[in-house]
GROMACS .gro file of C-alpha atoms in nm:
model
  177
    1LEU     CA    1   2.924   1.805   0.496
    2LEU     CA    2   3.233   2.004   0.585
    3LEU     CA    3   3.467   2.164   0.339
    4GLY     CA    4   3.823   2.238   0.429
    5THR     CA    5   4.146   2.065   0.502
    6LYS     CA    6   4.158   1.723   0.658
    7GLU     CA    7   4.299   1.874   0.976
    8GLU     CA    8   4.010   2.125   1.000
    9CYS     CA    9   3.758   1.848   0.951
   10MET     CA   10   3.932   1.634   1.213
   11PHE     CA   11   3.919   1.927   1.454
   12PHE     CA   12   3.541   1.956   1.409
   13GLN     CA   13   3.499   1.582   1.443
   14GLU     CA   14   3.692   1.579   1.767
   15ALA     CA   15   3.511   1.888   1.891
   16TYR     CA   16   3.173   1.725   1.842
   17ASN     CA   17   3.297   1.370   1.910
   18SER     CA   18   3.074   1.236   1.636
   19GLU     CA   19   3.108   1.027   1.325
   20GLN     CA   20   2.845   1.222   1.136
   21PHE     CA   21   3.104   1.430   0.956
   22GLN     CA   22   3.218   1.346   0.606
   23TYR     CA   23   3.542   1.478   0.468
   24ALA     CA   24   3.591   1.671   0.148
   25VAL     CA   25   3.969   1.667   0.128
   26ARG     CA   26   3.998   1.760  -0.237
   27PRO     CA   27   3.863   2.058  -0.424
   28THR     CA   28   3.498   2.018  -0.512
   29THR     CA   29   3.231   2.196  -0.712
   30VAL     CA   30   2.897   2.342  -0.610
   31SER     CA   31   2.714   2.079  -0.816
   32VAL     CA   32   2.889   1.796  -0.627
   33ILE     CA   33   2.788   1.957  -0.297
   34MET     CA   34   2.430   2.008  -0.418
   35ASN     CA   35   2.401   1.647  -0.537
   36LYS     CA   36   2.531   1.521  -0.204
   37CYS     CA   37   2.283   1.739  -0.013
   38LEU     CA   38   1.996   1.625  -0.234
   39LYS     CA   39   2.087   1.261  -0.175
   40MET     CA   40   2.096   1.318   0.200
   41LEU     CA   41   1.763   1.503   0.192
   42LYS     CA   42   1.605   1.230  -0.020
   43MET     CA   43   1.717   0.970   0.232
   44ALA     CA   44   1.556   1.174   0.510
   45GLU     CA   45   1.241   1.218   0.302
   46ASN     CA   46   1.218   0.843   0.241
   47ALA     CA   47   1.264   0.778   0.612
   48ASN     CA   48   0.982   1.023   0.689
   49GLU     CA   49   0.757   0.856   0.430
   50GLU     CA   50   0.823   0.514   0.580
   51ALA     CA   51   0.755   0.642   0.931
   52SER     CA   52   0.428   0.801   0.818
   53LYS     CA   53   0.320   0.473   0.657
   54GLU     CA   54   0.361   0.282   0.983
   55GLY     CA   55   0.027   0.220   1.143
   56ARG     CA   56  -0.166   0.275   0.820
   57LYS     CA   57  -0.436   0.029   0.722
   58SER     CA   58  -0.362  -0.199   0.430
   59ILE     CA   59  -0.587  -0.280   0.137
   60LEU     CA   60  -0.552  -0.557  -0.117
   61ALA     CA   61  -0.724  -0.473  -0.448
   62VAL     CA   62  -0.813  -0.777  -0.659
   63ASP     CA   63  -0.915  -0.741  -1.024
   64ASP     CA   64  -0.806  -0.892  -1.352
   65SER     CA   65  -0.791  -0.544  -1.511
   66GLY     CA   66  -0.452  -0.380  -1.473
   67ILE     CA   67  -0.603  -0.044  -1.566
   68LEU     CA   68  -0.856  -0.065  -1.284
   69LEU     CA   69  -0.592  -0.179  -1.036
   70ARG     CA   70  -0.369   0.119  -1.123
   71SER     CA   71  -0.665   0.351  -1.083
   72VAL     CA   72  -0.764   0.206  -0.746
   73LYS     CA   73  -0.405   0.207  -0.623
   74SER     CA   74  -0.349   0.571  -0.715
   75MET     CA   75  -0.682   0.666  -0.557
   76LEU     CA   76  -0.609   0.493  -0.225
   77GLU     CA   77  -0.231   0.504  -0.174
   78LYS     CA   78  -0.227   0.847  -0.008
   79SER     CA   79  -0.433   0.710   0.280
   80TYR     CA   80  -0.363   0.336   0.279
   81ASP     CA   81  -0.093   0.083   0.202
   82VAL     CA   82  -0.224  -0.071  -0.118
   83SER     CA   83  -0.120  -0.396  -0.281
   84VAL     CA   84  -0.277  -0.558  -0.585
   85ALA     CA   85  -0.355  -0.904  -0.717
   86THR     CA   86  -0.482  -1.004  -1.059
   87SER     CA   87  -0.660  -1.324  -0.955
   88GLY     CA   88  -0.837  -1.484  -0.662
   89LYS     CA   89  -0.559  -1.737  -0.611
   90MET     CA   90  -0.298  -1.463  -0.609
   91ALA     CA   91  -0.507  -1.267  -0.358
   92ILE     CA   92  -0.521  -1.563  -0.118
   93SER     CA   93  -0.146  -1.617  -0.149
   94GLN     CA   94  -0.068  -1.248  -0.089
   95ALA     CA   95  -0.313  -1.222   0.201
   96LYS     CA   96  -0.139  -1.511   0.375
   97LYS     CA   97   0.200  -1.344   0.335
   98LYS     CA   98   0.090  -0.997   0.441
   99ARG     CA   99  -0.254  -0.988   0.593
  100PRO     CA  100  -0.455  -0.687   0.467
  101ASP     CA  101  -0.714  -0.505   0.673
  102LEU     CA  102  -0.954  -0.502   0.378
  103ILE     CA  103  -0.986  -0.667   0.039
  104LEU     CA  104  -1.150  -0.490  -0.256
  105LEU     CA  105  -1.268  -0.775  -0.473
  106ASP     CA  106  -1.394  -0.791  -0.831
  107TYR     CA  107  -1.664  -1.046  -0.910
  108GLU     CA  108  -1.583  -1.142  -1.269
  109MET     CA  109  -1.235  -1.289  -1.297
  110PRO     CA  110  -1.097  -1.592  -1.478
  111GLU     CA  111  -1.028  -1.913  -1.286
  112TRP     CA  112  -1.183  -1.810  -0.953
  113ASP     CA  113  -1.457  -1.550  -0.959
  114GLY     CA  114  -1.509  -1.315  -0.666
  115LYS     CA  115  -1.767  -1.543  -0.503
  116ARG     CA  116  -1.528  -1.838  -0.506
  117THR     CA  117  -1.246  -1.617  -0.378
  118LEU     CA  118  -1.464  -1.497  -0.089
  119GLU     CA  119  -1.561  -1.856  -0.010
  120GLU     CA  120  -1.191  -1.946   0.005
  121ILE     CA  121  -1.121  -1.651   0.234
  122LEU     CA  122  -1.406  -1.748   0.465
  123SER     CA  123  -1.294  -2.111   0.479
  124ASP     CA  124  -0.938  -2.018   0.578
  125GLU     CA  125  -0.894  -1.975   0.952
  126GLU     CA  126  -0.615  -1.717   0.906
  127LEU     CA  127  -0.813  -1.501   0.664
  128ARG     CA  128  -1.180  -1.535   0.752
  129ASP     CA  129  -1.204  -1.216   0.956
  130ILE     CA  130  -1.061  -0.991   0.682
  131LYS     CA  131  -1.322  -0.744   0.565
  132VAL     CA  132  -1.416  -0.788   0.198
  133VAL     CA  133  -1.586  -0.527  -0.018
  134PHE     CA  134  -1.690  -0.613  -0.371
  135LEU     CA  135  -1.606  -0.356  -0.636
  136THR     CA  136  -1.764  -0.492  -0.951
  137ALA     CA  137  -1.982  -0.434  -1.255
  138VAL     CA  138  -2.199  -0.739  -1.183
  139THR     CA  139  -2.553  -0.615  -1.132
  140ASP     CA  140  -2.776  -0.918  -1.195
  141ARG     CA  141  -2.986  -1.020  -0.900
  142GLU     CA  142  -2.884  -1.387  -0.893
  143HIS     CA  143  -2.510  -1.314  -0.862
  144ILE     CA  144  -2.561  -1.035  -0.610
  145GLU     CA  145  -2.784  -1.249  -0.388
  146ALA     CA  146  -2.535  -1.538  -0.402
  147VAL     CA  147  -2.257  -1.308  -0.282
  148LEU     CA  148  -2.469  -1.130  -0.021
  149LYS     CA  149  -2.543  -1.468   0.142
  150LEU     CA  150  -2.169  -1.483   0.218
  151LYS     CA  151  -2.201  -1.151   0.404
  152PRO     CA  152  -1.928  -0.932   0.253
  153SER     CA  153  -1.870  -0.597   0.423
  154GLY     CA  154  -1.989  -0.410   0.116
  155TYR     CA  155  -2.087  -0.424  -0.250
  156LEU     CA  156  -1.994  -0.131  -0.475
  157LEU     CA  157  -2.066  -0.098  -0.844
  158LYS     CA  158  -1.831   0.012  -1.118
  159PRO     CA  159  -1.761   0.260  -1.260
  160ILE     CA  160  -1.570   0.375  -0.956
  161GLU     CA  161  -1.701   0.677  -0.768
  162GLN     CA  162  -1.400   0.784  -0.564
  163ALA     CA  163  -1.598   0.952  -0.285
  164LYS     CA  164  -1.824   0.648  -0.242
  165VAL     CA  165  -1.532   0.404  -0.242
  166MET     CA  166  -1.336   0.608   0.012
  167ASP     CA  167  -1.644   0.656   0.233
  168THR     CA  168  -1.726   0.283   0.226
  169ILE     CA  169  -1.367   0.184   0.306
  170GLU     CA  170  -1.349   0.429   0.597
  171LYS     CA  171  -1.680   0.304   0.739
  172VAL     CA  172  -1.589  -0.062   0.701
  173LEU     CA  173  -1.245  -0.018   0.857
  174SER     CA  174  -1.384   0.188   1.145
  175GLY     CA  175  -1.658  -0.068   1.208
  176THR     CA  176  -1.948   0.169   1.143
  177ILE     CA  177  -2.086  -0.056   0.867
   0.00000   0.00000   0.00000
């Protein structure tokens, strides 16, 4: 941002042979300059954030509880690209549009429970190799055994223990589990 007459600005533009210069041909205030600088810095910050997100693993969290989804998203979004779905059907649809590296899946949900959702994932040629980790409060033996027969990558119990969730995700994504 250059301040001065139009001729002075044109001189600098010609001297540097660049279109990066913007003209301030009328009197301006410090607050206008500061706002312009902040906007430019914010654009650079956003570009840096987007560049740092490239190459990150993506996680799809599936649960019918919005509170839990917000909690999981805030816990994971510093390290992963996190998207959310509130049902098994929505999870399948989202996974087909943007394939996640891992799905965190609740067991108890209306319409399709987690077991049915995992069965749908496994039966879909595009999705079957996505790693699935259950994150659920279901602890009865019958339901756990039914899900374990489908061979998910993990089974974690609620309430969420952040360190355990992060450790499990890292191990599953790195292939050490």
